[in-house]
PDB file of C-alpha atoms in Angstrom:
ATOM      1  CA  MET A  68      -0.002  -0.038  -0.059  1.00  0.00           C
ATOM      2  CA  VAL A  69       2.916   2.510   0.822  1.00  0.00           C
ATOM      3  CA  LEU A  70       4.212   2.107  -2.614  1.00  0.00           C
ATOM      4  CA  PHE A  71       0.973   2.233  -4.759  1.00  0.00           C
ATOM      5  CA  GLU A  72      -1.620   4.263  -2.887  1.00  0.00           C
ATOM      6  CA  PRO A  73      -1.991   7.806  -4.233  1.00  0.00           C
ATOM      7  CA  ARG A  74      -1.146  10.449  -1.829  1.00  0.00           C
ATOM      8  CA  GLY A  75      -3.434  13.593  -1.707  1.00  0.00           C
ATOM      9  CA  ALA A  76      -5.374  15.035  -4.477  1.00  0.00           C
ATOM     10  CA  PRO A  77      -5.136  18.504  -6.052  1.00  0.00           C
ATOM     11  CA  VAL A  78      -7.611  21.198  -5.174  1.00  0.00           C
ATOM     12  CA  ARG A  79      -8.218  24.265  -7.320  1.00  0.00           C
ATOM     13  CA  PHE A  80      -9.949  27.389  -6.109  1.00  0.00           C
ATOM     14  CA  ASN A  81     -11.507  29.649  -8.734  1.00  0.00           C
ATOM     15  CA  ARG A  82     -12.369  33.089  -7.014  1.00  0.00           C
ATOM     16  CA  LYS A  83     -14.217  34.469 -10.074  1.00  0.00           C
ATOM     17  CA  ARG A  84     -16.475  31.609 -10.445  1.00  0.00           C
ATOM     18  CA  GLN A  85     -16.655  30.935  -6.653  1.00  0.00           C
ATOM     19  CA  LYS A  86     -16.108  27.203  -7.350  1.00  0.00           C
ATOM     20  CA  VAL A  87     -13.699  24.618  -5.918  1.00  0.00           C
ATOM     21  CA  TYR A  88     -12.526  21.837  -8.164  1.00  0.00           C
ATOM     22  CA  VAL A  89     -11.206  18.578  -6.568  1.00  0.00           C
ATOM     23  CA  TYR A  90      -9.141  15.866  -8.321  1.00  0.00           C
ATOM     24  CA  GLU A  91     -10.014  12.557  -6.322  1.00  0.00           C
ATOM     25  CA  TYR A  92      -8.877   9.037  -6.629  1.00  0.00           C
ATOM     26  CA  GLN A  93     -11.596   6.437  -6.204  1.00  0.00           C
ATOM     27  CA  ARG A  94     -10.044   3.676  -4.009  1.00  0.00           C
ATOM     28  CA  SER A  95      -9.587   0.220  -5.614  1.00  0.00           C
ATOM     29  CA  VAL A  96      -9.477  -3.128  -3.965  1.00  0.00           C
ATOM     30  CA  TRP A  97      -6.149  -3.774  -5.535  1.00  0.00           C
ATOM     31  CA  PRO A  98      -3.753  -1.006  -4.415  1.00  0.00           C
ATOM     32  CA  TRP A  99      -1.375  -1.577  -7.389  1.00  0.00           C
ATOM     33  CA  LYS A 100      -4.097  -1.190  -9.933  1.00  0.00           C
ATOM     34  CA  ARG A 101      -4.658   2.144 -11.346  1.00  0.00           C
ATOM     35  CA  TRP A 102      -7.122   4.140  -9.338  1.00  0.00           C
ATOM     36  CA  ARG A 103     -10.036   5.780 -11.216  1.00  0.00           C
ATOM     37  CA  VAL A 104     -10.127   9.546 -11.128  1.00  0.00           C
ATOM     38  CA  VAL A 105     -13.244  11.677 -10.463  1.00  0.00           C
ATOM     39  CA  ILE A 106     -13.437  15.425 -10.736  1.00  0.00           C
ATOM     40  CA  LYS A 107     -15.855  17.054  -8.349  1.00  0.00           C
ATOM     41  CA  VAL A 108     -16.988  20.748  -8.547  1.00  0.00           C
ATOM     42  CA  PHE A 109     -18.386  22.557  -5.544  1.00  0.00           C
ATOM     43  CA  ASP A 110     -19.776  26.004  -4.731  1.00  0.00           C
ATOM     44  CA  TRP A 111     -17.507  27.846  -2.395  1.00  0.00           C
ATOM     45  CA  ALA A 112     -20.551  28.924  -0.303  1.00  0.00           C
ATOM     46  CA  ASP A 113     -21.340  25.353   0.566  1.00  0.00           C
ATOM     47  CA  ILE A 114     -17.978  24.561   2.041  1.00  0.00           C
ATOM     48  CA  GLN A 115     -17.027  24.508   5.702  1.00  0.00           C
ATOM     49  CA  GLY A 116     -13.447  23.820   7.003  1.00  0.00           C
ATOM     50  CA  GLU A 117     -12.919  21.082   9.595  1.00  0.00           C
ATOM     51  CA  ARG A 118      -9.722  20.477  11.585  1.00  0.00           C
ATOM     52  CA  VAL A 119      -8.950  16.940  12.741  1.00  0.00           C
ATOM     53  CA  GLN A 120      -6.100  15.917  15.027  1.00  0.00           C
ATOM     54  CA  LEU A 121      -4.563  12.573  14.322  1.00  0.00           C
ATOM     55  CA  ALA A 122      -2.438  10.720  16.805  1.00  0.00           C
ATOM     56  CA  GLY A 123      -1.647   7.362  14.925  1.00  0.00           C
ATOM     57  CA  HIS A 124       1.631   5.499  14.751  1.00  0.00           C
ATOM     58  CA  ALA A 125       2.541   6.705  11.175  1.00  0.00           C
ATOM     59  CA  ASP A 126       0.052   9.559  10.714  1.00  0.00           C
ATOM     60  CA  TRP A 127      -0.078  12.234  13.358  1.00  0.00           C
ATOM     61  CA  GLY A 128      -0.725  16.004  13.373  1.00  0.00           C
ATOM     62  CA  HIS A 129      -3.542  18.153  12.040  1.00  0.00           C
ATOM     63  CA  ARG A 130      -5.565  17.608   8.835  1.00  0.00           C
ATOM     64  CA  ILE A 131      -7.837  20.014   7.195  1.00  0.00           C
ATOM     65  CA  TYR A 132     -11.041  18.598   5.538  1.00  0.00           C
ATOM     66  CA  CYS A 133     -13.574  20.538   3.624  1.00  0.00           C
ATOM     67  CA  ALA A 134     -17.150  19.504   4.441  1.00  0.00           C
ATOM     68  CA  VAL A 135     -19.578  20.193   1.530  1.00  0.00           C
ATOM     69  CA  CYS A 136     -22.996  20.998   2.908  1.00  0.00           C
ATOM     70  CA  LYS A 137     -26.460  21.322   1.391  1.00  0.00           C
ATOM     71  CA  PRO A 138     -26.986  24.888   0.440  1.00  0.00           C
ATOM     72  CA  GLY A 139     -28.121  26.972   3.445  1.00  0.00           C
ATOM     73  CA  THR A 140     -27.595  24.066   6.000  1.00  0.00           C
ATOM     74  CA  TYR A 141     -24.797  22.258   7.899  1.00  0.00           C
ATOM     75  CA  GLU A 142     -25.807  18.880   6.662  1.00  0.00           C
ATOM     76  CA  VAL A 143     -22.764  17.288   5.143  1.00  0.00           C
ATOM     77  CA  VAL A 144     -23.228  15.679   1.680  1.00  0.00           C
ATOM     78  CA  ASP A 145     -19.483  15.279   0.809  1.00  0.00           C
ATOM     79  CA  ARG A 146     -16.048  15.725   2.339  1.00  0.00           C
ATOM     80  CA  PHE A 147     -12.496  16.113   0.740  1.00  0.00           C
ATOM     81  CA  VAL A 148      -9.011  16.561   2.196  1.00  0.00           C
ATOM     82  CA  LEU A 149      -7.642  20.007   1.723  1.00  0.00           C
ATOM     83  CA  ALA A 150      -4.317  19.428   3.513  1.00  0.00           C
ATOM     84  CA  TRP A 151      -2.980  16.057   4.730  1.00  0.00           C
ATOM     85  CA  THR A 152      -1.094  15.966   7.987  1.00  0.00           C
ATOM     86  CA  VAL A 153       0.648  19.126   9.166  1.00  0.00           C
ATOM     87  CA  GLY A 154       2.418  18.954  12.457  1.00  0.00           C
ATOM     88  CA  ASN A 155       1.714  22.410  13.651  1.00  0.00           C
ATOM     89  CA  LEU A 156      -1.785  23.668  14.716  1.00  0.00           C
ATOM     90  CA  ARG A 157      -1.016  27.263  13.582  1.00  0.00           C
ATOM     91  CA  ASP A 158      -0.019  26.099  10.071  1.00  0.00           C
ATOM     92  CA  ALA A 159      -3.493  24.156   9.724  1.00  0.00           C
ATOM     93  CA  TYR A 160      -5.398  27.229  10.765  1.00  0.00           C
ATOM     94  CA  SER A 161      -3.241  29.379   8.584  1.00  0.00           C
ATOM     95  CA  LEU A 162      -3.966  27.351   5.536  1.00  0.00           C
ATOM     96  CA  TRP A 163      -7.730  27.423   5.920  1.00  0.00           C
ATOM     97  CA  SER A 164      -7.531  31.145   6.678  1.00  0.00           C
ATOM     98  CA  HIS A 165      -5.544  31.652   3.450  1.00  0.00           C
ATOM     99  CA  CYS A 166      -8.121  29.895   1.394  1.00  0.00           C
ATOM    100  CA  CYS A 167     -10.977  31.848   2.876  1.00  0.00           C
ATOM    101  CA  HIS A 168      -9.229  35.213   2.320  1.00  0.00           C
ATOM    102  CA  TYR A 169      -8.350  34.198  -1.314  1.00  0.00           C
ATOM    103  CA  MET A 170     -11.959  33.222  -2.154  1.00  0.00           C
ATOM    104  CA  GLU A 171     -13.364  36.381  -0.481  1.00  0.00           C
ATOM    105  CA  ALA A 172     -10.910  38.624  -2.414  1.00  0.00           C
ATOM    106  CA  ARG A 173      -9.195  39.793   0.750  1.00  0.00           C
ATOM    107  CA  PRO A 174      -5.462  40.235   0.973  1.00  0.00           C
ATOM    108  CA  VAL A 175      -3.386  37.045   1.209  1.00  0.00           C
ATOM    109  CA  PRO A 176       0.377  36.681   1.990  1.00  0.00           C
ATOM    110  CA  LYS A 177       2.739  36.800  -0.914  1.00  0.00           C
ATOM    111  CA  ASN A 178       4.887  33.972   0.206  1.00  0.00           C
ATOM    112  CA  PRO A 179       3.763  30.250   0.139  1.00  0.00           C
ATOM    113  CA  LEU A 180       2.454  28.858   3.404  1.00  0.00           C
ATOM    114  CA  LEU A 181       3.841  25.331   2.886  1.00  0.00           C
ATOM    115  CA  THR A 182       7.003  25.152   0.740  1.00  0.00           C
ATOM    116  CA  ASP A 183       7.584  21.435   0.909  1.00  0.00           C
ATOM    117  CA  LYS A 184       7.460  19.723  -2.508  1.00  0.00           C
ATOM    118  CA  PRO A 185       5.748  16.333  -2.740  1.00  0.00           C
ATOM    119  CA  ALA A 186       8.192  13.439  -3.242  1.00  0.00           C
ATOM    120  CA  ASP A 187       8.643  12.310  -6.691  1.00  0.00           C
ATOM    121  CA  TRP A 188       6.761   9.066  -6.200  1.00  0.00           C
ATOM    122  CA  THR A 189       3.460  10.860  -5.389  1.00  0.00           C
ATOM    123  CA  PRO A 190       0.704  11.219  -8.064  1.00  0.00           C
ATOM    124  CA  PHE A 191       1.274  14.990  -8.344  1.00  0.00           C
ATOM    125  CA  ARG A 192       3.442  14.500 -11.347  1.00  0.00           C
ATOM    126  CA  THR A 193       0.860  12.610 -13.142  1.00  0.00           C
ATOM    127  CA  VAL A 194      -2.223  14.761 -12.609  1.00  0.00           C
ATOM    128  CA  ARG A 195      -3.971  15.458 -15.776  1.00  0.00           C
ATOM    129  CA  TRP A 196      -7.152  17.597 -15.472  1.00  0.00           C
ATOM    130  CA  PRO A 197      -9.571  17.084 -18.390  1.00  0.00           C
ATOM    131  CA  SER A 198      -9.404  19.945 -20.956  1.00  0.00           C
ATOM    132  CA  ASP A 199     -12.816  21.385 -20.289  1.00  0.00           C
ATOM    133  CA  VAL A 200     -12.247  21.396 -16.333  1.00  0.00           C
ATOM    134  CA  GLU A 201      -8.755  22.737 -17.006  1.00  0.00           C
ATOM    135  CA  ARG A 202     -10.223  25.641 -18.923  1.00  0.00           C
ATOM    136  CA  GLU A 203     -13.121  26.298 -16.470  1.00  0.00           C
ATOM    137  CA  SER A 204     -10.996  26.119 -13.424  1.00  0.00           C
ATOM    138  CA  THR A 205      -8.429  28.559 -14.482  1.00  0.00           C
ATOM    139  CA  THR A 206     -10.659  31.218 -16.158  1.00  0.00           C
ATOM    140  CA  ALA A 207     -13.325  33.789 -15.083  1.00  0.00           C
ATOM    141  CA  THR A 208     -16.992  33.360 -16.049  1.00  0.00           C
ATOM    142  CA  GLY A 209     -18.188  34.659 -19.550  1.00  0.00           C
TER     143      GLY A 209
END
């Protein structure tokens, strides 16, 4: 599992459209088999941030989830990982705050919050957004 399981999934925020695009892997029974990719698109207004503290043997720290709720409620209909495990509580809250400021067109820091690059064996080198989603997620409406 350590060698074959995809790590993380890219998330794109489009401030002009007020949409969030998530590139998710659908888990397979066979970890070495290529996992199917599903692209999900959510309205920013329906997303709430959740912080979870993990204290496992190999996975400890703080993780940020985005809970997608039914419009106008707090009833969760979907959930995705915004940030895998970060060791510092302040970093976890800073990341969520950064996303909120960006989507609300408020000032955000010029320097990246997390500067670590994923290891070469992670799926980030092989992420290929479909052309229609690539265009929509990187452009304004109209």
